[in-house]
Amino acid sequence: MALDDKKLKDLREKYGSGHGGDLYDPDFRKVAEKIFSKSGSRIAPYAGIPTFLSAPFMQVDAENPELGDLQVAITGVPMDLGVTNRPGSRFGPRALRTIERIGPYNHVLKTAPVFDLRVADIGDVPLRSRYDLEMCHQDIEKRFTQIVDAGVVPLAVGGDHSISQSILKAVGRRAPVGMIHIDAHCDTSGPFDHSKFHHAGPFRNAVLDGVLDPTRTIQIGIRGAAEYIWEFSYASGMTVIHAEEVPGLGIPAIIEKARAVVGEGPTYLSFDIDSLDPGFAPGTGTPEIGGLTTREVLELIRGLKGLNLVGGDVVEVAPQYDPTSNTAQAGAQMLFEILSLMVFSPSVTGKP
């Protein structure tokens, strides 16, 4: 049906002047009022100093941190001394900061999280050594304990997956937390090569530390040749959903299962970029074919709205293995999705 003259006249009268932030739908207008200036300008995504998700930057002292009234602190952890194969995820935080256009509006969850939360990029964990893995873990635990003790919810960007153990020691210090873990690997191996701090074992360590409840832990997207070293996941009572099961089960059923496993209690969300098929995210240390698609992961994460998230991380982006920057783009988007979930988390907002 052709556009009639009256309809065109009405559209011209309503939309023929003003600027892009002049919206009439009340929900869209609320978002635009946060993002557009009165003159109709928006901050250019490619300008200024890059920060995670273009959040404000807050300088935080290593020994005497002052976090003000933040609800969420996004923190880089540029450390990859725990990798078992390809290094490079130490460059992950910088790569995610330089992705110039993520958000600001999440059209599915209907939030602009950088504007709806008191959130800041507080820089990177101050690491005393670039060579000593155990010292790095001490520093990571110290920084995230500072964040948690200030009543702020941490959101981390790694770095290799070993960092999650030390973050969980801060988050679960008072009581063990549940976890939704999206990954190609269970990361519940025992020590080898004279160390337990490698990225294949953080969640065995966290359970043995008493900070992670395995009965409230679900691992999604698991696949690959390392299955034989994930015995601890099954022995401890974790729920494991392999990538091969995803098409048959469907994402809605997996969301339902994840919500049932973690319940209403405090929950950590850990996202390893290698959960994605390397066709979507080749820039990682341990790629495994047959993985999740970006669309599947977006649906999965968005389906967790309302869970009681007390922390999260995005790890294992190693940008030098991906000349396209697609891996960092996907990692930054997943960071945005987790931050969006935090708008609805009772631990962040104080609302049940």
Coordinates of C-alpha atoms in Angstrom, one line a residue:
M1 CA 0.0 0.0 0.0
A2 CA 1.5 3.3 -1.1
L3 CA 2.2 6.1 1.4
D4 CA -0.7 8.6 1.1
D5 CA -0.3 12.3 1.2
K6 CA -1.9 12.7 4.6
K7 CA 0.4 10.2 6.2
L8 CA 3.4 11.8 4.6
K9 CA 2.2 15.2 5.8
D10 CA 1.8 13.9 9.4
L11 CA 5.3 12.4 9.4
R12 CA 6.8 15.6 8.1
E13 CA 5.2 17.6 10.8
K14 CA 6.2 15.2 13.6
Y15 CA 9.7 14.2 12.4
G16 CA 10.8 16.8 9.8
S17 CA 12.6 19.0 12.3
G18 CA 14.5 18.6 15.6
H19 CA 17.2 16.0 16.1
G20 CA 17.6 12.2 16.6
G21 CA 17.0 12.4 20.3
D22 CA 13.5 13.9 19.8
L23 CA 11.5 10.8 20.4
Y24 CA 7.8 10.4 21.2
D25 CA 7.6 6.8 22.5
P26 CA 8.0 7.2 26.3
D27 CA 10.4 4.3 26.7
F28 CA 12.7 5.4 23.9
R29 CA 12.6 9.0 25.1
K30 CA 13.8 8.0 28.5
V31 CA 16.9 6.4 26.9
A32 CA 17.5 9.3 24.5
E33 CA 17.4 11.8 27.4
K34 CA 20.3 10.0 29.0
I35 CA 22.4 9.8 25.9
F36 CA 21.7 12.9 23.8
S37 CA 22.6 16.5 24.8
K38 CA 19.9 19.1 24.5
S39 CA 21.4 20.3 21.3
G40 CA 21.2 16.8 19.8
S41 CA 24.8 15.6 20.1
R42 CA 26.1 12.2 21.3
I43 CA 29.6 11.4 22.4
A44 CA 31.5 10.1 19.4
P45 CA 32.4 6.4 20.0
Y46 CA 35.8 6.9 18.4
A47 CA 36.9 9.9 20.4
G48 CA 38.5 10.4 23.8
I49 CA 40.4 8.0 26.1
P50 CA 39.1 4.4 25.6
T51 CA 37.5 2.6 28.6
F52 CA 35.5 -0.5 29.0
L53 CA 32.1 0.1 27.3
S54 CA 32.9 3.8 27.4
A55 CA 32.2 3.9 31.1
P56 CA 33.7 6.7 33.2
F57 CA 37.3 6.1 34.3
M58 CA 38.0 6.2 38.0
Q59 CA 41.6 6.2 39.3
V60 CA 41.8 3.9 42.3
D61 CA 44.9 3.7 44.5
A62 CA 46.5 0.3 45.0
E63 CA 46.7 0.5 48.8
N64 CA 44.0 3.0 49.8
P65 CA 41.2 2.5 47.3
E66 CA 38.3 4.9 47.3
L67 CA 35.4 3.6 45.3
G68 CA 32.8 6.3 46.2
D69 CA 29.3 5.2 45.6
L70 CA 29.9 2.8 42.7
Q71 CA 27.6 -0.1 42.2
V72 CA 29.9 -1.9 39.7
A73 CA 33.6 -1.7 39.1
I74 CA 35.0 -3.0 35.8
T75 CA 38.6 -4.1 36.2
G76 CA 41.2 -5.3 33.8
V77 CA 43.4 -8.2 34.7
P78 CA 46.2 -8.3 32.1
M79 CA 47.8 -11.6 33.2
D80 CA 48.2 -14.8 31.2
L81 CA 51.0 -16.7 33.1
G82 CA 48.6 -19.5 33.7
V83 CA 48.1 -20.6 30.1
T84 CA 48.7 -24.2 29.1
N85 CA 49.4 -23.4 25.4
R86 CA 49.1 -20.1 23.5
P87 CA 49.8 -16.9 25.5
G88 CA 48.4 -13.5 24.7
S89 CA 45.3 -12.9 26.8
R90 CA 47.3 -10.3 28.8
F91 CA 46.4 -8.1 25.9
G92 CA 42.6 -8.8 26.3
P93 CA 41.7 -5.8 28.6
R94 CA 43.4 -3.4 26.2
A95 CA 41.7 -5.0 23.2
L96 CA 38.2 -4.7 24.8
R97 CA 38.8 -1.1 25.8
T98 CA 39.6 -0.2 22.2
I99 CA 36.3 -1.6 20.7
E100 CA 34.7 1.7 19.9
R101 CA 31.0 1.0 19.7
I102 CA 29.2 -1.3 22.1
G103 CA 25.8 -0.2 23.4
P104 CA 24.8 2.1 24.9
Y105 CA 21.3 0.6 24.7
N106 CA 20.4 -3.1 25.2
H107 CA 17.2 -3.4 23.2
V108 CA 16.3 -6.9 24.6
L109 CA 16.9 -6.2 28.3
K110 CA 15.7 -2.6 27.8
T111 CA 18.5 -0.9 29.7
A112 CA 21.4 1.4 29.0
P113 CA 23.6 0.0 31.7
V114 CA 26.4 2.5 31.8
F115 CA 23.7 5.2 32.4
D116 CA 21.4 3.1 34.6
L117 CA 24.2 2.0 37.0
R118 CA 26.9 3.8 38.9
V119 CA 29.7 2.1 37.1
A120 CA 33.3 2.9 36.3
D121 CA 36.4 1.4 34.7
I122 CA 38.8 1.5 37.6
G123 CA 41.8 0.5 35.5
D124 CA 43.9 -2.7 35.8
V125 CA 44.8 -4.8 38.9
P126 CA 48.2 -3.4 40.1
L127 CA 50.4 -6.5 39.6
R128 CA 53.8 -6.4 41.3
S129 CA 55.4 -8.9 39.0
R130 CA 54.9 -9.8 35.4
Y131 CA 56.8 -13.1 36.0
D132 CA 55.5 -14.6 39.3
L133 CA 52.2 -16.4 38.8
E134 CA 51.5 -17.0 42.5
M135 CA 52.3 -13.3 43.3
C136 CA 49.9 -12.2 40.6
H137 CA 47.1 -14.3 42.2
Q138 CA 47.8 -12.7 45.5
D139 CA 47.5 -9.2 43.9
I140 CA 44.2 -10.2 42.1
E141 CA 42.7 -11.5 45.3
K142 CA 43.7 -8.3 47.1
R143 CA 42.2 -6.0 44.5
F144 CA 38.9 -7.8 44.3
T145 CA 38.7 -8.1 48.1
Q146 CA 39.0 -4.3 48.2
I147 CA 36.2 -4.0 45.7
V148 CA 33.9 -6.5 47.5
D149 CA 34.6 -5.0 50.9
A150 CA 33.6 -1.6 49.6
G151 CA 30.2 -3.1 48.8
V152 CA 30.8 -2.9 45.0
V153 CA 30.1 -5.7 42.6
P154 CA 33.2 -6.6 40.4
L155 CA 33.2 -7.3 36.7
A156 CA 36.6 -8.4 35.4
V157 CA 38.2 -8.6 32.0
G158 CA 41.1 -11.0 31.7
G159 CA 43.6 -12.3 31.2
D160 CA 43.5 -16.1 31.3
H161 CA 40.9 -18.1 33.1
S162 CA 43.1 -18.8 36.2
I163 CA 42.1 -15.3 37.4
S164 CA 38.6 -16.5 38.3
Q165 CA 39.9 -18.5 41.3
S166 CA 41.3 -15.4 43.0
I167 CA 38.2 -13.3 42.2
L168 CA 36.0 -16.0 43.6
K169 CA 38.1 -16.1 46.8
A170 CA 37.0 -12.4 47.2
V171 CA 33.4 -12.8 46.1
G172 CA 32.7 -16.0 48.0
R173 CA 34.8 -15.3 51.1
R174 CA 31.8 -15.0 53.4
A175 CA 29.8 -17.8 51.8
P176 CA 30.2 -20.0 48.7
V177 CA 28.5 -18.7 45.6
G178 CA 26.9 -20.4 42.7
M179 CA 28.2 -20.0 39.1
I180 CA 27.1 -20.0 35.5
H181 CA 30.1 -20.9 33.5
I182 CA 30.1 -20.6 29.7
D183 CA 33.2 -22.2 28.2
A184 CA 34.6 -24.9 26.0
H185 CA 36.4 -26.4 29.0
C186 CA 35.3 -27.2 32.5
D187 CA 38.5 -25.9 34.0
T188 CA 38.4 -28.3 36.9
S189 CA 41.7 -30.1 36.3
G190 CA 44.2 -30.8 39.1
P191 CA 47.7 -29.4 39.4
F192 CA 50.3 -30.2 36.8
D193 CA 53.8 -29.0 36.0
H194 CA 54.2 -28.1 39.7
S195 CA 51.4 -25.6 39.8
K196 CA 47.7 -25.5 40.6
F197 CA 47.2 -21.9 39.3
H198 CA 46.9 -22.7 35.6
H199 CA 43.8 -21.8 33.6
A200 CA 42.6 -25.4 33.4
G201 CA 41.9 -25.6 37.1
P202 CA 40.4 -22.5 38.7
F203 CA 37.0 -24.0 39.5
R204 CA 38.4 -27.1 41.2
N205 CA 40.5 -24.8 43.3
A206 CA 37.6 -22.5 44.1
V207 CA 35.5 -25.4 45.3
L208 CA 38.4 -26.7 47.4
D209 CA 38.9 -23.2 48.8
G210 CA 35.3 -23.3 50.0
V211 CA 34.2 -20.3 47.9
L212 CA 32.3 -22.0 45.1
D213 CA 29.3 -24.3 45.6
P214 CA 29.5 -27.1 43.0
T215 CA 25.9 -28.1 43.4
R216 CA 24.9 -24.5 42.3
T217 CA 27.3 -24.5 39.3
I218 CA 26.4 -25.2 35.7
Q219 CA 29.0 -25.4 32.9
I220 CA 27.7 -24.7 29.4
G221 CA 29.3 -25.3 26.0
I222 CA 31.8 -27.9 27.1
R223 CA 33.6 -29.8 24.3
G224 CA 37.0 -31.0 23.0
A225 CA 39.7 -33.5 23.7
A226 CA 40.3 -32.5 27.4
E227 CA 37.0 -34.1 28.6
Y228 CA 39.0 -36.8 30.5
I229 CA 40.5 -34.3 32.9
W230 CA 37.1 -32.8 34.0
E231 CA 36.3 -35.7 36.4
F232 CA 36.1 -33.2 39.3
S233 CA 33.1 -31.5 37.7
Y234 CA 31.0 -34.6 37.9
A235 CA 32.4 -35.9 41.2
S236 CA 31.6 -32.6 42.9
G237 CA 28.1 -32.3 41.6
M238 CA 28.4 -29.7 38.9
T239 CA 25.9 -29.7 36.0
V240 CA 27.7 -30.0 32.7
I241 CA 26.0 -29.3 29.3
H242 CA 28.2 -30.2 26.4
A243 CA 28.1 -28.2 23.1
E244 CA 26.9 -31.2 21.3
E245 CA 23.7 -31.2 23.5
V246 CA 22.8 -27.6 22.8
P247 CA 21.0 -28.0 19.4
G248 CA 18.8 -30.8 20.8
L249 CA 18.0 -29.1 24.1
G250 CA 17.6 -25.6 22.7
I251 CA 18.6 -22.4 24.4
P252 CA 15.3 -21.8 26.3
A253 CA 15.6 -25.2 28.0
I254 CA 19.3 -24.5 28.9
I255 CA 18.3 -21.1 30.4
E256 CA 15.6 -22.9 32.4
K257 CA 18.1 -25.4 33.7
A258 CA 20.7 -22.8 34.6
R259 CA 18.1 -20.8 36.5
A260 CA 17.0 -23.9 38.4
V261 CA 20.6 -24.9 39.3
V262 CA 21.7 -21.5 40.7
G263 CA 18.3 -20.5 42.2
E264 CA 18.0 -17.2 43.9
G265 CA 21.3 -17.3 45.7
P266 CA 24.4 -15.2 45.0
T267 CA 25.8 -16.2 41.6
Y268 CA 29.0 -15.5 39.6
L269 CA 28.9 -15.5 35.8
S270 CA 32.1 -16.5 34.0
F271 CA 32.4 -16.2 30.3
D272 CA 35.3 -17.7 28.4
I273 CA 35.5 -16.4 24.8
D274 CA 36.5 -19.9 23.6
S275 CA 32.9 -21.0 24.4
L276 CA 32.2 -19.4 21.0
D277 CA 33.1 -21.4 17.9
P278 CA 36.5 -20.2 16.5
G279 CA 34.7 -19.2 13.4
F280 CA 33.3 -16.3 15.5
A281 CA 36.2 -15.9 17.9
P282 CA 39.5 -17.2 16.7
G283 CA 41.6 -15.0 19.0
T284 CA 42.0 -17.2 22.0
G285 CA 44.5 -19.5 23.5
T286 CA 42.6 -22.8 23.3
P287 CA 40.1 -22.7 20.4
E288 CA 37.8 -25.7 20.0
I289 CA 35.7 -26.2 16.9
G290 CA 32.0 -27.0 17.2
G291 CA 31.2 -24.2 19.7
L292 CA 28.3 -21.9 20.4
T293 CA 27.3 -19.1 18.0
T294 CA 27.2 -15.5 19.1
R295 CA 23.4 -15.5 18.7
E296 CA 23.1 -18.5 21.0
V297 CA 25.2 -16.9 23.6
L298 CA 23.4 -13.6 23.5
E299 CA 20.1 -15.4 23.9
L300 CA 21.5 -17.5 26.8
I301 CA 22.9 -14.5 28.7
R302 CA 19.9 -12.4 28.2
G303 CA 17.7 -15.2 29.6
L304 CA 19.5 -14.8 32.9
K305 CA 17.8 -11.5 33.7
G306 CA 16.9 -11.2 37.3
L307 CA 19.4 -13.6 38.8
N308 CA 21.3 -12.4 41.8
L309 CA 24.7 -11.7 40.2
V310 CA 27.5 -10.9 42.6
G311 CA 30.3 -10.7 40.0
G312 CA 31.4 -11.8 36.6
D313 CA 34.2 -12.0 34.1
V314 CA 35.1 -12.2 30.4
V315 CA 38.4 -14.0 29.8
E316 CA 40.8 -15.5 27.3
V317 CA 40.6 -12.9 24.5
A318 CA 44.0 -13.1 22.9
P319 CA 43.7 -10.4 20.1
Q320 CA 46.9 -11.1 18.3
Y321 CA 45.5 -14.4 16.9
D322 CA 42.6 -12.5 15.2
P323 CA 43.5 -9.8 12.6
T324 CA 39.8 -9.0 12.2
S325 CA 39.2 -7.8 15.8
N326 CA 36.0 -10.0 15.8
T327 CA 37.1 -11.8 19.0
A328 CA 37.5 -8.6 20.9
Q329 CA 34.2 -7.3 19.5
A330 CA 32.5 -10.4 20.8
G331 CA 34.2 -10.2 24.1
A332 CA 33.2 -6.5 24.6
Q333 CA 29.6 -7.4 23.6
M334 CA 29.5 -10.1 26.2
L335 CA 30.9 -7.7 28.8
F336 CA 28.0 -5.4 27.9
E337 CA 25.5 -8.1 28.3
I338 CA 26.7 -9.1 31.7
L339 CA 26.7 -5.5 32.8
S340 CA 23.2 -5.2 31.5
L341 CA 22.2 -8.2 33.7
M342 CA 23.6 -6.4 36.7
V343 CA 20.9 -3.6 36.3
F344 CA 18.5 -6.3 37.5
S345 CA 20.6 -8.0 40.1
P346 CA 19.4 -7.6 43.8
S347 CA 23.0 -7.6 44.9
V348 CA 23.7 -4.6 42.7
T349 CA 20.5 -2.6 43.1
G350 CA 19.6 -3.5 46.7
K351 CA 16.1 -4.4 45.4
P352 CA 14.6 -7.9 45.8

